[in-house]
Amino acid sequence: MEEIIVEKEENVVSAYELAKQRYDEIGVDTEKVMNDLEKVKLSIHCWQGDDIHGFLFPNQELTGGIGVSGNYPGLATTPDELSSDLSEALSLIPGNHKVQLHAIYAVTDKKKDLDELEPEDFKYWVDWAKKEGVGLDMNGTFFSHPMLKDGFTLASPDKDVRDFWIEHGKRSRKIAEYFGKELGQQSVNNFWVPDGYKDNPVDKLSPRLRLIDSLDEIIKEPMDEKNTIEAFEGKLFGTGVESYTVGSHEFYDNYALTRNKLWTIDAGHFHPTEDVSDKFSAFTPFGKGLMLHVSRPVRWDSDHVVIFDDALVRITRSLVRDNLLSKTNIGLDFFDATINRISAWVVGARATQKALLQSMLAPIDDLKKAEEQGDYTTRLAVTEELKSYPFGAVWDEFCRRNNVPVGEDWLDNIHTYEKDVLFKR
Ligand code: RNT
Ligand code: ZN
């Protein structure tokens, strides 16, 4: 057994040496690329681990137009289970990352509603994050709650409803600020509200004006961006709100721009023929930056596990080629309960890193030059050839150097963890 492992490691190293030479021939420095990749943090969403139940109201039905299907065994139902599953996933993903929480993941003995949460209700997660060496991002939870009335929260015509959610939004900011202070890195606080109408509205303006007022109230108190910044996530439609979404893309694009905040682009929230990667360079010359929810829509906003597909590579290529990594927070957002939930995290995160790596392994300046000179033949020919360059060998070496399993070896860890932990729950 030991011999096989040593031989495999030698194979990984020698395949890498050959790949390094191939890339060197076209002026691509694989060592530099691996260094660059190591610096890219993903923001891994905690809710893949428990099908978005959370700990505050675990028996509450999931509302707001999102849904999880499947009932694979081993669901995490306690903070210790979820954090241990996350730690297991992180041990199989190369590099150092962040984790996105939602307000419903507060850990408190007291009965607390969403408008009563305080930073100390997240101390559990801060302690865990310190131990794990990860950052924390935040999301207020504007769904799965009885105060989501007739499909509305912050844009509700009912002032009591709006006030409840405004208070929740303010509290989510305090929590994100606490994450930033405690962990010494900015915590992105993402806002997504499901507000909208199933059928054609008469008045499309008033709900949007109410949403602006509510959001302005939430962000009124200045906070140091070193600790936290807000991001706003729009959507084309949701189940139950097919005709009209208050927080549409144009709405949040303009809101983020005028308030100097981040705009969140979820890959599943657009018309299927739209290419989200086209939007990054249209926003960033004006706006502060982006948050992404990398997801895989299958025919609709289905939130399938992210895989290494064309849509993902188009996203990472745009970020890399247009030099947008420093302005972009790459979050994941998918939920699948038909497979091992930890493996879902690992597959999605590793696919995103692989796509980043393949995008980085390219003679980008030369290609830009060819394009500028009108040499579209070279552009097409080289970008096509690049697709079969040995980036997989560089990926394996990247994993080896980061002390995570190479190739599908990580599945062994998952199977052991299933046997020892998940299937005993
Ligand atoms: C819903 C949004 C939102 C949620 C999470 C759970 O369509 O994508 O980001 O998926 O907040
Ligand atoms: Zn999302």
Tab-separated table of C-alpha atoms and ligand atoms in Angstrom:
chain	number	residue	atom	x	y	z
A	1	MET	CA	0.000	0.000	0.000
A	2	GLU	CA	2.680	2.441	1.085
A	3	GLU	CA	4.566	1.745	-2.153
A	4	ILE	CA	1.531	2.586	-4.238
A	5	ILE	CA	1.137	5.888	-2.411
A	6	VAL	CA	4.789	6.807	-2.929
A	7	GLU	CA	4.575	5.866	-6.595
A	8	LYS	CA	1.433	7.928	-7.037
A	9	GLU	CA	3.093	10.915	-5.454
A	10	GLU	CA	6.103	10.500	-7.751
A	11	ASN	CA	3.776	10.323	-10.740
A	12	VAL	CA	2.049	13.506	-9.680
A	13	VAL	CA	5.365	15.295	-9.359
A	14	SER	CA	6.762	14.084	-12.675
A	15	ALA	CA	3.518	14.807	-14.544
A	16	TYR	CA	3.726	18.291	-13.076
A	17	GLU	CA	7.332	18.731	-14.238
A	18	LEU	CA	6.291	17.909	-17.804
A	19	ALA	CA	3.259	20.167	-17.611
A	20	LYS	CA	5.435	22.972	-16.260
A	21	GLN	CA	7.622	22.700	-19.373
A	22	ARG	CA	4.648	22.722	-21.738
A	23	TYR	CA	3.311	25.887	-20.150
A	24	ASP	CA	6.755	27.403	-20.029
A	25	GLU	CA	6.939	27.081	-23.841
A	26	ILE	CA	4.018	29.496	-24.151
A	27	GLY	CA	5.352	31.835	-21.489
A	28	VAL	CA	3.131	30.699	-18.621
A	29	ASP	CA	4.781	30.342	-15.223
A	30	THR	CA	2.995	27.517	-13.401
A	31	GLU	CA	4.714	28.309	-10.096
A	32	LYS	CA	3.422	31.866	-10.150
A	33	VAL	CA	-0.032	30.661	-11.131
A	34	MET	CA	-0.166	28.233	-8.201
A	35	ASN	CA	0.857	31.061	-5.888
A	36	ASP	CA	-1.885	33.250	-7.287
A	37	LEU	CA	-4.481	30.515	-6.949
A	38	GLU	CA	-3.547	29.937	-3.347
A	39	LYS	CA	-4.495	33.529	-2.591
A	40	VAL	CA	-8.041	33.201	-3.919
A	41	LYS	CA	-10.471	32.606	-1.093
A	42	LEU	CA	-13.815	31.016	-1.742
A	43	SER	CA	-16.717	31.787	0.541
A	44	ILE	CA	-18.215	28.404	1.256
A	45	HIS	CA	-21.901	28.446	2.163
A	46	CYS	CA	-22.771	26.642	5.397
A	47	TRP	CA	-26.347	25.840	4.280
A	48	GLN	CA	-25.369	23.004	1.940
A	49	GLY	CA	-24.662	21.054	5.132
A	50	ASP	CA	-28.181	21.014	6.560
A	51	ASP	CA	-30.555	21.820	3.689
A	52	ILE	CA	-30.999	25.426	4.961
A	53	HIS	CA	-32.717	24.445	8.221
A	54	GLY	CA	-30.523	26.439	10.599
A	55	PHE	CA	-30.747	26.200	14.386
A	56	LEU	CA	-33.192	28.949	15.336
A	57	PHE	CA	-36.353	27.462	13.814
A	58	PRO	CA	-35.274	24.082	12.420
A	59	ASN	CA	-38.822	22.851	11.923
A	60	GLN	CA	-39.949	25.884	10.004
A	61	GLU	CA	-40.863	25.174	6.388
A	62	LEU	CA	-38.391	26.547	3.838
A	63	THR	CA	-40.071	29.508	2.131
A	64	GLY	CA	-39.156	32.396	-0.125
A	65	GLY	CA	-39.259	30.319	-3.290
A	66	ILE	CA	-36.172	28.207	-2.664
A	67	GLY	CA	-36.226	24.443	-2.191
A	68	VAL	CA	-33.985	21.505	-1.423
A	69	SER	CA	-34.758	17.991	-2.650
A	70	GLY	CA	-33.381	14.693	-1.372
A	71	ASN	CA	-32.885	13.066	2.022
A	72	TYR	CA	-29.401	11.579	1.999
A	73	PRO	CA	-28.580	10.267	5.476
A	74	GLY	CA	-26.370	12.122	7.918
A	75	LEU	CA	-27.992	15.553	7.900
A	76	ALA	CA	-26.351	17.901	10.405
A	77	THR	CA	-28.881	19.044	12.987
A	78	THR	CA	-26.673	20.600	15.677
A	79	PRO	CA	-23.953	23.263	15.602
A	80	ASP	CA	-21.308	20.664	16.454
A	81	GLU	CA	-22.448	18.398	13.638
A	82	LEU	CA	-22.505	21.176	11.076
A	83	SER	CA	-19.160	22.660	12.101
A	84	SER	CA	-17.552	19.233	12.141
A	85	ASP	CA	-18.905	18.504	8.642
A	86	LEU	CA	-17.581	21.853	7.461
A	87	SER	CA	-14.179	21.112	8.959
A	88	GLU	CA	-14.156	17.784	7.138
A	89	ALA	CA	-14.991	19.519	3.836
A	90	LEU	CA	-12.340	22.195	4.401
A	91	SER	CA	-9.723	19.507	4.987
A	92	LEU	CA	-10.345	18.251	1.444
A	93	ILE	CA	-10.321	21.639	-0.300
A	94	PRO	CA	-6.872	23.134	-0.990
A	95	GLY	CA	-6.135	26.625	0.340
A	96	ASN	CA	-7.519	28.901	2.991
A	97	HIS	CA	-11.117	30.073	2.695
A	98	LYS	CA	-14.144	31.770	4.216
A	99	VAL	CA	-17.468	30.364	5.322
A	100	GLN	CA	-20.805	32.078	4.725
A	101	LEU	CA	-23.320	31.900	7.535
A	102	HIS	CA	-26.994	32.796	7.611
A	103	ALA	CA	-28.717	34.430	10.578
A	104	ILE	CA	-30.697	31.246	11.281
A	105	TYR	CA	-27.416	29.537	12.202
A	106	ALA	CA	-27.146	31.512	15.442
A	107	VAL	CA	-26.196	29.345	18.404
A	108	THR	CA	-28.035	30.432	21.545
A	109	ASP	CA	-29.858	28.795	24.467
A	110	LYS	CA	-32.360	31.609	24.660
A	111	LYS	CA	-35.447	31.736	22.462
A	112	LYS	CA	-34.566	34.554	20.117
A	113	ASP	CA	-36.265	35.915	17.070
A	114	LEU	CA	-34.498	37.374	14.045
A	115	ASP	CA	-34.992	40.938	15.289
A	116	GLU	CA	-33.276	40.108	18.580
A	117	LEU	CA	-30.023	38.530	17.449
A	118	GLU	CA	-26.742	39.826	18.800
A	119	PRO	CA	-23.119	39.226	17.941
A	120	GLU	CA	-22.684	36.951	20.964
A	121	ASP	CA	-25.169	34.535	19.371
A	122	PHE	CA	-22.445	33.843	16.828
A	123	LYS	CA	-19.584	33.424	19.246
A	124	TYR	CA	-19.732	29.698	18.606
A	125	TRP	CA	-18.913	30.308	14.943
A	126	VAL	CA	-16.210	32.870	15.632
A	127	ASP	CA	-14.467	30.436	17.969
A	128	TRP	CA	-14.743	27.698	15.366
A	129	ALA	CA	-13.502	30.017	12.593
A	130	LYS	CA	-10.469	31.001	14.681
A	131	LYS	CA	-9.633	27.380	15.294
A	132	GLU	CA	-10.103	26.563	11.629
A	133	GLY	CA	-8.282	29.689	10.419
A	134	VAL	CA	-11.119	30.787	8.153
A	135	GLY	CA	-12.995	34.063	7.672
A	136	LEU	CA	-16.761	34.453	8.044
A	137	ASP	CA	-19.286	36.092	5.742
A	138	MET	CA	-22.865	36.825	6.729
A	139	ASN	CA	-26.393	36.661	5.306
A	140	GLY	CA	-29.513	37.990	6.981
A	141	THR	CA	-32.316	35.423	6.702
A	142	PHE	CA	-35.316	37.053	5.078
A	143	PHE	CA	-37.342	33.862	4.528
A	144	SER	CA	-38.632	30.735	6.313
A	145	HIS	CA	-40.344	32.938	8.886
A	146	PRO	CA	-43.957	33.915	9.654
A	147	MET	CA	-43.111	37.607	9.212
A	148	LEU	CA	-42.599	36.934	5.504
A	149	LYS	CA	-46.164	38.120	4.898
A	150	ASP	CA	-47.896	37.630	1.551
A	151	GLY	CA	-44.500	37.217	-0.051
A	152	PHE	CA	-43.054	40.468	1.301
A	153	THR	CA	-40.422	41.516	3.826
A	154	LEU	CA	-38.534	44.823	3.470
A	155	ALA	CA	-40.833	46.001	0.666
A	156	SER	CA	-44.063	45.090	2.438
A	157	PRO	CA	-46.898	47.647	2.434
A	158	ASP	CA	-47.314	46.772	6.146
A	159	LYS	CA	-45.070	48.961	8.296
A	160	ASP	CA	-44.881	46.392	11.121
A	161	VAL	CA	-43.555	43.815	8.682
A	162	ARG	CA	-41.017	46.224	7.269
A	163	ASP	CA	-39.891	47.307	10.736
A	164	PHE	CA	-39.336	43.729	11.848
A	165	TRP	CA	-37.102	43.030	8.872
A	166	ILE	CA	-35.309	46.379	9.084
A	167	GLU	CA	-34.357	45.514	12.650
A	168	HIS	CA	-33.156	42.117	11.474
A	169	GLY	CA	-31.059	43.747	8.761
A	170	LYS	CA	-29.457	46.126	11.257
A	171	ARG	CA	-28.634	43.260	13.568
A	172	SER	CA	-27.105	41.258	10.731
A	173	ARG	CA	-24.735	44.175	10.167
A	174	LYS	CA	-23.633	44.180	13.801
A	175	ILE	CA	-22.954	40.473	13.531
A	176	ALA	CA	-20.947	40.894	10.319
A	177	GLU	CA	-19.011	43.742	11.927
A	178	TYR	CA	-18.207	41.448	14.839
A	179	PHE	CA	-16.939	38.778	12.413
A	180	GLY	CA	-14.698	41.333	10.760
A	181	LYS	CA	-13.272	42.618	14.032
A	182	GLU	CA	-12.734	39.217	15.579
A	183	LEU	CA	-11.254	37.520	12.556
A	184	GLY	CA	-9.287	40.445	11.151
A	185	GLN	CA	-10.773	40.199	7.697
A	186	GLN	CA	-13.714	41.878	6.028
A	187	SER	CA	-17.016	40.074	6.377
A	188	VAL	CA	-19.338	40.452	3.404
A	189	ASN	CA	-22.948	40.800	4.519
A	190	ASN	CA	-25.187	39.608	1.708
A	191	PHE	CA	-28.796	40.725	1.405
A	192	TRP	CA	-31.319	38.737	-0.541
A	193	VAL	CA	-35.047	39.220	0.013
A	194	PRO	CA	-37.683	37.164	-1.791
A	195	ASP	CA	-40.252	39.973	-2.134
A	196	GLY	CA	-42.447	39.852	-5.190
A	197	TYR	CA	-45.779	38.970	-6.788
A	198	LYS	CA	-47.034	35.751	-8.289
A	199	ASP	CA	-49.256	37.608	-10.715
A	200	ASN	CA	-48.962	40.831	-12.664
A	201	PRO	CA	-48.781	43.844	-10.377
A	202	VAL	CA	-50.472	47.092	-11.136
A	203	ASP	CA	-47.902	49.132	-9.240
A	204	LYS	CA	-44.310	48.123	-9.899
A	205	LEU	CA	-42.819	51.268	-8.445
A	206	SER	CA	-44.101	51.580	-4.864
A	207	PRO	CA	-42.621	48.273	-3.613
A	208	ARG	CA	-39.258	49.302	-5.019
A	209	LEU	CA	-39.420	52.688	-3.343
A	210	ARG	CA	-40.248	50.942	-0.064
A	211	LEU	CA	-37.345	48.560	-0.512
A	212	ILE	CA	-34.981	51.496	-1.047
A	213	ASP	CA	-36.222	53.193	2.118
A	214	SER	CA	-35.886	50.017	4.172
A	215	LEU	CA	-32.383	49.289	2.921
A	216	ASP	CA	-31.281	52.878	3.455
A	217	GLU	CA	-32.495	52.636	7.018
A	218	ILE	CA	-30.609	49.383	7.538
A	219	ILE	CA	-27.299	50.745	6.272
A	220	LYS	CA	-27.672	54.155	7.921
A	221	GLU	CA	-25.168	53.566	10.695
A	222	PRO	CA	-21.684	53.919	9.241
A	223	MET	CA	-19.406	50.941	9.717
A	224	ASP	CA	-15.743	50.559	8.949
A	225	GLU	CA	-15.378	48.676	5.673
A	226	LYS	CA	-12.324	47.041	7.080
A	227	ASN	CA	-14.775	44.940	9.089
A	228	THR	CA	-17.833	44.619	6.899
A	229	ILE	CA	-19.491	45.652	3.684
A	230	GLU	CA	-22.964	44.933	2.371
A	231	ALA	CA	-23.724	43.125	-0.871
A	232	PHE	CA	-27.105	43.047	-2.606
A	233	GLU	CA	-28.405	40.070	-4.537
A	234	GLY	CA	-31.087	40.447	-7.182
A	235	LYS	CA	-33.118	37.841	-8.954
A	236	LEU	CA	-35.200	37.464	-12.081
A	237	PHE	CA	-37.971	35.437	-10.474
A	238	GLY	CA	-38.682	32.762	-7.893
A	239	THR	CA	-41.262	30.041	-7.415
A	240	GLY	CA	-44.390	31.812	-6.253
A	241	VAL	CA	-43.118	35.186	-7.420
A	242	GLU	CA	-43.024	34.530	-11.138
A	243	SER	CA	-44.364	37.849	-12.394
A	244	TYR	CA	-42.456	40.441	-10.447
A	245	THR	CA	-39.430	40.533	-8.166
A	246	VAL	CA	-38.957	43.787	-6.293
A	247	GLY	CA	-35.196	43.328	-5.972
A	248	SER	CA	-34.469	42.798	-9.634
A	249	HIS	CA	-30.979	43.009	-11.078
A	250	GLU	CA	-31.297	46.551	-12.346
A	251	PHE	CA	-32.641	47.555	-8.960
A	252	TYR	CA	-29.640	46.227	-7.037
A	253	ASP	CA	-27.122	47.161	-9.682
A	254	ASN	CA	-28.237	50.763	-9.236
A	255	TYR	CA	-28.610	50.452	-5.491
A	256	ALA	CA	-25.114	49.048	-5.024
A	257	LEU	CA	-23.687	51.667	-7.344
A	258	THR	CA	-25.300	54.657	-5.660
A	259	ARG	CA	-24.570	53.418	-2.127
A	260	ASN	CA	-21.042	52.308	-2.970
A	261	LYS	CA	-21.723	48.710	-1.946
A	262	LEU	CA	-21.208	45.333	-3.593
A	263	TRP	CA	-23.529	43.841	-6.166
A	264	THR	CA	-24.145	40.131	-5.818
A	265	ILE	CA	-24.471	38.078	-8.969
A	266	ASP	CA	-25.947	34.631	-8.439
A	267	ALA	CA	-25.328	32.464	-11.490
A	268	GLY	CA	-28.822	30.987	-11.261
A	269	HIS	CA	-30.742	34.227	-11.094
A	270	PHE	CA	-30.751	35.298	-14.710
A	271	HIS	CA	-32.493	34.366	-17.895
A	272	PRO	CA	-30.943	31.045	-19.028
A	273	THR	CA	-29.457	32.550	-22.192
A	274	GLU	CA	-27.747	35.381	-20.333
A	275	ASP	CA	-24.075	34.886	-19.580
A	276	VAL	CA	-23.381	36.194	-16.081
A	277	SER	CA	-19.664	36.509	-16.833
A	278	ASP	CA	-20.468	39.325	-19.274
A	279	LYS	CA	-21.752	41.420	-16.419
A	280	PHE	CA	-18.607	41.658	-14.288
A	281	SER	CA	-16.723	44.055	-16.531
A	282	ALA	CA	-19.863	46.109	-17.086
A	283	PHE	CA	-20.266	46.777	-13.366
A	284	THR	CA	-16.758	46.963	-11.948
A	285	PRO	CA	-15.544	50.096	-13.801
A	286	PHE	CA	-18.294	51.971	-11.944
A	287	GLY	CA	-18.966	49.963	-8.815
A	288	LYS	CA	-17.067	49.076	-5.691
A	289	GLY	CA	-16.966	45.358	-6.370
A	290	LEU	CA	-18.837	42.113	-6.642
A	291	MET	CA	-20.000	39.204	-4.595
A	292	LEU	CA	-20.728	36.048	-6.562
A	293	HIS	CA	-23.014	33.192	-5.730
A	294	VAL	CA	-21.529	30.520	-7.917
A	295	SER	CA	-24.263	28.026	-8.610
A	296	ARG	CA	-25.425	25.690	-11.385
A	297	PRO	CA	-28.854	26.362	-12.761
A	298	VAL	CA	-30.234	23.358	-14.627
A	299	ARG	CA	-32.994	24.757	-16.866
A	300	TRP	CA	-33.983	27.084	-14.030
A	301	ASP	CA	-32.604	28.385	-10.702
A	302	SER	CA	-32.181	24.826	-9.472
A	303	ASP	CA	-29.052	25.348	-7.313
A	304	HIS	CA	-27.324	22.152	-8.434
A	305	VAL	CA	-23.815	21.471	-7.166
A	306	VAL	CA	-21.274	23.477	-9.146
A	307	ILE	CA	-19.269	21.398	-11.596
A	308	PHE	CA	-16.452	22.150	-13.995
A	309	ASP	CA	-18.640	23.156	-16.920
A	310	ASP	CA	-18.537	25.860	-19.576
A	311	ALA	CA	-20.603	28.299	-17.568
A	312	LEU	CA	-18.226	28.037	-14.615
A	313	VAL	CA	-15.137	28.420	-16.777
A	314	ARG	CA	-16.639	31.483	-18.445
A	315	ILE	CA	-17.051	33.003	-14.984
A	316	THR	CA	-13.489	32.307	-13.861
A	317	ARG	CA	-12.005	33.330	-17.211
A	318	SER	CA	-13.682	36.715	-17.030
A	319	LEU	CA	-12.436	37.249	-13.482
A	320	VAL	CA	-8.892	36.266	-14.370
A	321	ARG	CA	-8.564	37.872	-17.800
A	322	ASP	CA	-10.145	41.141	-16.718
A	323	ASN	CA	-8.128	41.213	-13.513
A	324	LEU	CA	-11.187	41.292	-11.305
A	325	LEU	CA	-10.211	38.839	-8.592
A	326	SER	CA	-9.283	41.561	-6.134
A	327	LYS	CA	-12.698	43.200	-6.585
A	328	THR	CA	-14.686	39.995	-6.350
A	329	ASN	CA	-15.780	37.793	-3.466
A	330	ILE	CA	-16.382	34.331	-4.820
A	331	GLY	CA	-19.176	32.762	-2.827
A	332	LEU	CA	-20.817	29.420	-3.476
A	333	ASP	CA	-24.574	28.879	-3.351
A	334	PHE	CA	-26.072	25.474	-4.068
A	335	PHE	CA	-27.895	22.803	-2.117
A	336	ASP	CA	-28.325	19.171	-2.971
A	337	ALA	CA	-29.609	16.627	-0.445
A	338	THR	CA	-29.559	13.639	-2.815
A	339	ILE	CA	-25.824	13.096	-2.300
A	340	ASN	CA	-23.395	13.196	0.590
A	341	ARG	CA	-23.591	16.852	1.595
A	342	ILE	CA	-19.910	17.161	2.441
A	343	SER	CA	-19.002	15.820	-0.975
A	344	ALA	CA	-21.245	18.494	-2.499
A	345	TRP	CA	-19.101	21.183	-0.863
A	346	VAL	CA	-15.906	19.496	-1.959
A	347	VAL	CA	-17.022	18.973	-5.551
A	348	GLY	CA	-18.293	22.534	-5.907
A	349	ALA	CA	-15.295	24.193	-4.281
A	350	ARG	CA	-12.697	22.097	-6.072
A	351	ALA	CA	-14.454	22.625	-9.410
A	352	THR	CA	-14.360	26.383	-8.876
A	353	GLN	CA	-10.654	26.290	-8.016
A	354	LYS	CA	-9.918	24.072	-11.010
A	355	ALA	CA	-11.725	26.480	-13.290
A	356	LEU	CA	-9.738	29.363	-11.802
A	357	LEU	CA	-6.528	27.460	-12.338
A	358	GLN	CA	-7.295	26.611	-15.957
A	359	SER	CA	-8.204	30.249	-16.565
A	360	MET	CA	-4.925	31.439	-15.043
A	361	LEU	CA	-2.831	29.006	-17.067
A	362	ALA	CA	-2.956	31.061	-20.249
A	363	PRO	CA	-0.725	33.572	-22.063
A	364	ILE	CA	-3.272	36.273	-21.358
A	365	ASP	CA	-1.166	39.292	-22.330
A	366	ASP	CA	-0.230	37.720	-25.663
A	367	LEU	CA	-3.851	36.895	-26.372
A	368	LYS	CA	-4.911	40.435	-25.543
A	369	LYS	CA	-2.232	41.749	-27.898
A	370	ALA	CA	-3.403	39.479	-30.720
A	371	GLU	CA	-6.952	40.618	-30.164
A	372	GLU	CA	-5.997	44.277	-30.165
A	373	GLN	CA	-4.174	43.817	-33.445
A	374	GLY	CA	-7.221	42.200	-35.010
A	375	ASP	CA	-5.576	38.794	-35.149
A	376	TYR	CA	-8.690	36.835	-34.326
A	377	THR	CA	-7.243	33.713	-35.940
A	378	THR	CA	-4.563	33.483	-33.265
A	379	ARG	CA	-7.109	34.270	-30.555
A	380	LEU	CA	-9.366	31.438	-31.634
A	381	ALA	CA	-6.631	28.906	-32.350
A	382	VAL	CA	-4.674	29.443	-29.137
A	383	THR	CA	-7.697	29.550	-26.818
A	384	GLU	CA	-8.880	26.287	-28.380
A	385	GLU	CA	-5.497	24.576	-28.004
A	386	LEU	CA	-5.240	25.766	-24.399
A	387	LYS	CA	-8.234	23.655	-23.517
A	388	SER	CA	-6.216	20.455	-23.889
A	389	TYR	CA	-3.069	21.706	-22.157
A	390	PRO	CA	-2.188	19.598	-19.095
A	391	PHE	CA	-3.737	21.793	-16.435
A	392	GLY	CA	-4.898	18.674	-14.561
A	393	ALA	CA	-1.274	17.878	-13.741
A	394	VAL	CA	-0.849	21.345	-12.249
A	395	TRP	CA	-4.070	20.896	-10.273
A	396	ASP	CA	-2.841	17.597	-8.827
A	397	GLU	CA	0.438	19.186	-7.804
A	398	PHE	CA	-1.439	22.118	-6.281
A	399	CYS	CA	-3.458	19.670	-4.175
A	400	ARG	CA	-0.343	17.726	-3.199
A	401	ARG	CA	1.475	20.865	-2.069
A	402	ASN	CA	-1.576	21.963	-0.100
A	403	ASN	CA	-1.734	18.618	1.682
A	404	VAL	CA	-5.164	17.618	0.421
A	405	PRO	CA	-5.943	14.387	-1.421
A	406	VAL	CA	-5.082	14.238	-5.120
A	407	GLY	CA	-7.809	13.313	-7.613
A	408	GLU	CA	-10.757	11.305	-6.343
A	409	ASP	CA	-8.754	10.052	-3.333
A	410	TRP	CA	-10.754	12.435	-1.163
A	411	LEU	CA	-13.736	10.123	-1.572
A	412	ASP	CA	-11.997	7.667	0.772
A	413	ASN	CA	-12.059	10.316	3.486
A	414	ILE	CA	-15.743	10.918	2.814
A	415	HIS	CA	-16.568	7.219	3.032
A	416	THR	CA	-14.712	6.846	6.319
A	417	TYR	CA	-16.439	9.917	7.740
A	418	GLU	CA	-19.806	8.551	6.602
A	419	LYS	CA	-19.184	5.252	8.288
A	420	ASP	CA	-17.789	6.718	11.518
A	421	VAL	CA	-19.896	9.836	11.864
A	422	LEU	CA	-22.747	10.520	9.444
A	423	PHE	CA	-24.431	7.126	9.401
A	424	LYS	CA	-24.373	7.014	13.197
A	425	ARG	CA	-26.496	10.156	13.524
B	1	RNT	C1	-31.998	32.616	-3.285
B	1	RNT	C2	-30.639	33.209	-3.201
B	1	RNT	C3	-29.993	33.174	-1.841
B	1	RNT	C4	-30.170	31.847	-1.129
B	1	RNT	C5	-29.358	31.719	0.147
B	1	RNT	C6	-29.793	30.582	0.987
B	1	RNT	O1	-32.452	32.507	-4.576
B	1	RNT	O2	-29.796	32.627	-4.140
B	1	RNT	O3	-28.678	33.532	-1.956
B	1	RNT	O4	-29.854	30.768	-1.959
B	1	RNT	O5	-29.378	32.900	0.819
B	2	ZN	ZN	-27.738	33.177	-4.031
